[in-house]
């Protein structure tokens, strides 16, 4: 990714790729703005899979790159977000949920996360034996 970024920003490519990147960023921002005109927060998966087991070594580098597919658009749009645990997959590994808010709504996002974790603590989490209980 870093090498590709360096290549794209080199002379001769900067104008063409920078403009395309800014156009794409604008489209992403508009899509989120449209969604937030209808709601206060958006709930989405943090990653498209359960957590990797401890000492996991990816066999396929694409698998590692896919872990940020759900968070990259949020970062590109400059939105506040927080990830909270929301249960366990069929493999017993934790699942994360991100809570997104419109620009400058950090307090809303954090308050929602606090309310969610307070409510979920009583009903949906098991003791993992990892020294942390929710």
C-alpha positions as YAML, in Angstrom:
chain: A
units: angstrom
residues:
- id: 1
  name: UNK
  ca: [0.00, 0.00, 0.00]
- id: 2
  name: UNK
  ca: [2.80, 2.43, 0.86]
- id: 3
  name: UNK
  ca: [4.68, 1.68, -2.37]
- id: 4
  name: UNK
  ca: [1.51, 2.09, -4.41]
- id: 5
  name: UNK
  ca: [0.85, 5.40, -2.67]
- id: 6
  name: UNK
  ca: [4.38, 6.59, -3.42]
- id: 7
  name: UNK
  ca: [4.01, 5.56, -7.07]
- id: 8
  name: UNK
  ca: [0.65, 7.29, -7.45]
- id: 9
  name: UNK
  ca: [1.98, 10.50, -5.93]
- id: 10
  name: UNK
  ca: [5.03, 10.54, -8.21]
- id: 11
  name: UNK
  ca: [5.17, 13.11, -10.99]
- id: 12
  name: UNK
  ca: [2.93, 12.34, -13.92]
- id: 13
  name: UNK
  ca: [0.38, 10.44, -11.86]
- id: 14
  name: UNK
  ca: [-0.38, 12.83, -9.03]
- id: 15
  name: UNK
  ca: [-3.06, 14.91, -10.76]
- id: 16
  name: UNK
  ca: [-4.99, 12.02, -12.29]
- id: 17
  name: UNK
  ca: [-5.05, 9.78, -9.22]
- id: 18
  name: UNK
  ca: [-5.42, 12.52, -6.62]
- id: 19
  name: UNK
  ca: [-8.51, 13.90, -8.37]
- id: 20
  name: UNK
  ca: [-10.03, 10.40, -8.61]
- id: 21
  name: UNK
  ca: [-9.29, 9.74, -4.96]
- id: 22
  name: UNK
  ca: [-10.88, 13.03, -3.90]
- id: 23
  name: UNK
  ca: [-13.95, 12.31, -6.05]
- id: 24
  name: UNK
  ca: [-14.31, 8.87, -4.45]
- id: 25
  name: UNK
  ca: [-13.89, 10.36, -0.98]
- id: 26
  name: UNK
  ca: [-16.61, 12.89, -1.78]
- id: 27
  name: UNK
  ca: [-18.98, 10.13, -2.88]
- id: 28
  name: UNK
  ca: [-18.32, 8.20, 0.34]
- id: 29
  name: UNK
  ca: [-18.95, 11.31, 2.46]
- id: 30
  name: UNK
  ca: [-22.21, 12.00, 0.59]
- id: 31
  name: UNK
  ca: [-23.40, 8.42, 1.10]
- id: 32
  name: UNK
  ca: [-22.79, 8.64, 4.84]
- id: 33
  name: UNK
  ca: [-24.40, 12.11, 5.02]
- id: 34
  name: UNK
  ca: [-27.50, 10.67, 3.35]
- id: 35
  name: UNK
  ca: [-27.62, 7.80, 5.82]
- id: 36
  name: UNK
  ca: [-27.19, 10.11, 8.80]
- id: 37
  name: UNK
  ca: [-30.05, 12.30, 7.62]
- id: 38
  name: UNK
  ca: [-32.25, 9.33, 8.62]
- id: 39
  name: UNK
  ca: [-30.57, 8.14, 11.85]
- id: 40
  name: UNK
  ca: [-28.28, 9.20, 14.68]
- id: 41
  name: UNK
  ca: [-25.87, 6.25, 14.60]
- id: 42
  name: UNK
  ca: [-25.09, 3.34, 12.31]
- id: 43
  name: UNK
  ca: [-24.24, -0.12, 13.59]
- id: 44
  name: UNK
  ca: [-21.96, -2.23, 11.41]
- id: 45
  name: UNK
  ca: [-19.52, -5.11, 11.75]
- id: 46
  name: UNK
  ca: [-15.99, -4.06, 12.65]
- id: 47
  name: UNK
  ca: [-14.50, -6.84, 10.54]
- id: 48
  name: UNK
  ca: [-16.19, -9.36, 8.23]
- id: 49
  name: UNK
  ca: [-15.20, -12.32, 10.43]
- id: 50
  name: UNK
  ca: [-14.73, -13.31, 14.04]
- id: 51
  name: UNK
  ca: [-11.48, -12.48, 15.82]
- id: 52
  name: UNK
  ca: [-8.40, -14.49, 14.96]
- id: 53
  name: UNK
  ca: [-7.28, -16.97, 17.63]
- id: 54
  name: UNK
  ca: [-4.21, -16.09, 19.69]
- id: 55
  name: UNK
  ca: [-0.94, -16.69, 17.78]
- id: 56
  name: UNK
  ca: [-2.83, -17.02, 14.49]
- id: 57
  name: UNK
  ca: [-0.69, -16.84, 11.35]
- id: 58
  name: UNK
  ca: [-2.59, -15.92, 8.20]
- id: 59
  name: UNK
  ca: [-1.99, -18.30, 5.33]
- id: 60
  name: UNK
  ca: [-3.30, -15.86, 2.76]
- id: 61
  name: UNK
  ca: [-2.26, -12.17, 2.85]
- id: 62
  name: UNK
  ca: [-5.60, -11.18, 1.32]
- id: 63
  name: UNK
  ca: [-7.29, -12.47, 4.48]
- id: 64
  name: UNK
  ca: [-5.32, -9.94, 6.52]
- id: 65
  name: UNK
  ca: [-6.16, -7.08, 4.13]
- id: 66
  name: UNK
  ca: [-9.87, -7.90, 4.38]
- id: 67
  name: UNK
  ca: [-9.90, -7.14, 8.09]
- id: 68
  name: UNK
  ca: [-10.12, -3.39, 7.48]
- id: 69
  name: UNK
  ca: [-12.72, -3.46, 4.69]
- id: 70
  name: UNK
  ca: [-15.50, -2.35, 7.06]
- id: 71
  name: UNK
  ca: [-13.52, 0.46, 8.70]
- id: 72
  name: UNK
  ca: [-11.73, 2.08, 5.76]
- id: 73
  name: UNK
  ca: [-14.80, 3.93, 4.37]
- id: 74
  name: UNK
  ca: [-15.51, 5.30, 7.86]
- id: 75
  name: UNK
  ca: [-11.95, 6.59, 8.18]
- id: 76
  name: UNK
  ca: [-11.96, 8.05, 4.67]
- id: 77
  name: UNK
  ca: [-15.15, 9.95, 5.53]
- id: 78
  name: UNK
  ca: [-13.58, 11.24, 8.76]
- id: 79
  name: UNK
  ca: [-16.35, 9.90, 10.98]
- id: 80
  name: UNK
  ca: [-16.16, 9.07, 14.67]
- id: 81
  name: UNK
  ca: [-16.53, 5.37, 15.44]
- id: 82
  name: UNK
  ca: [-15.95, 2.95, 18.26]
- id: 83
  name: UNK
  ca: [-15.82, -0.83, 18.23]
- id: 84
  name: UNK
  ca: [-17.48, -2.83, 20.99]
- id: 85
  name: UNK
  ca: [-17.75, -6.57, 21.55]
- id: 86
  name: UNK
  ca: [-21.21, -7.84, 20.67]
- id: 87
  name: UNK
  ca: [-21.10, -11.58, 21.14]
- id: 88
  name: UNK
  ca: [-19.39, -14.68, 19.84]
- id: 89
  name: UNK
  ca: [-19.38, -16.50, 16.52]
- id: 90
  name: UNK
  ca: [-20.06, -20.18, 16.01]
- id: 91
  name: UNK
  ca: [-16.31, -20.76, 16.42]
- id: 92
  name: UNK
  ca: [-16.44, -19.27, 19.93]
- id: 93
  name: UNK
  ca: [-14.38, -16.22, 18.97]
- id: 94
  name: UNK
  ca: [-15.56, -12.66, 19.70]
- id: 95
  name: UNK
  ca: [-17.45, -10.54, 17.21]
- id: 96
  name: UNK
  ca: [-17.03, -6.76, 17.09]
- id: 97
  name: UNK
  ca: [-19.61, -4.12, 16.22]
- id: 98
  name: UNK
  ca: [-18.67, -0.59, 15.24]
- id: 99
  name: UNK
  ca: [-20.88, 2.32, 16.18]
- id: 100
  name: UNK
  ca: [-20.58, 5.19, 13.71]
- id: 101
  name: UNK
  ca: [-21.79, 8.75, 13.99]
- id: 102
  name: UNK
  ca: [-21.86, 11.82, 11.78]
- id: 103
  name: UNK
  ca: [-18.90, 14.19, 11.85]
- id: 104
  name: UNK
  ca: [-18.25, 15.81, 15.22]
- id: 105
  name: UNK
  ca: [-20.64, 13.48, 17.09]
- id: 106
  name: UNK
  ca: [-18.02, 11.81, 19.24]
- id: 107
  name: UNK
  ca: [-20.08, 12.27, 22.41]
- id: 108
  name: UNK
  ca: [-23.12, 10.63, 20.79]
- id: 109
  name: UNK
  ca: [-21.05, 7.67, 19.61]
- id: 110
  name: UNK
  ca: [-19.38, 7.17, 23.00]
- id: 111
  name: UNK
  ca: [-22.65, 7.58, 24.91]
- id: 112
  name: UNK
  ca: [-24.35, 5.03, 22.65]
- id: 113
  name: UNK
  ca: [-21.44, 2.61, 23.16]
- id: 114
  name: UNK
  ca: [-21.69, 3.06, 26.92]
- id: 115
  name: UNK
  ca: [-25.45, 2.43, 26.89]
- id: 116
  name: UNK
  ca: [-25.03, -0.63, 24.67]
- id: 117
  name: UNK
  ca: [-22.29, -2.14, 26.82]
- id: 118
  name: UNK
  ca: [-24.26, -1.47, 30.00]
- id: 119
  name: UNK
  ca: [-27.33, -3.23, 28.59]
- id: 120
  name: UNK
  ca: [-25.37, -6.07, 26.99]
- id: 121
  name: UNK
  ca: [-23.34, -6.74, 30.13]
- id: 122
  name: UNK
  ca: [-26.41, -8.13, 31.82]
- id: 123
  name: UNK
  ca: [-27.63, -10.34, 29.01]
- id: 124
  name: UNK
  ca: [-25.29, -11.50, 26.30]
- id: 125
  name: UNK
  ca: [-21.66, -11.97, 27.27]
- id: 126
  name: UNK
  ca: [-20.09, -15.07, 28.74]
- id: 127
  name: UNK
  ca: [-16.98, -15.14, 30.89]
- id: 128
  name: UNK
  ca: [-14.13, -15.87, 28.50]
- id: 129
  name: UNK
  ca: [-11.63, -16.66, 31.24]
- id: 130
  name: UNK
  ca: [-9.25, -14.10, 29.72]
- id: 131
  name: UNK
  ca: [-9.24, -11.85, 32.77]
- id: 132
  name: UNK
  ca: [-11.73, -9.41, 31.27]
- id: 133
  name: UNK
  ca: [-15.44, -9.73, 31.76]
- id: 134
  name: UNK
  ca: [-17.99, -7.41, 30.30]
...
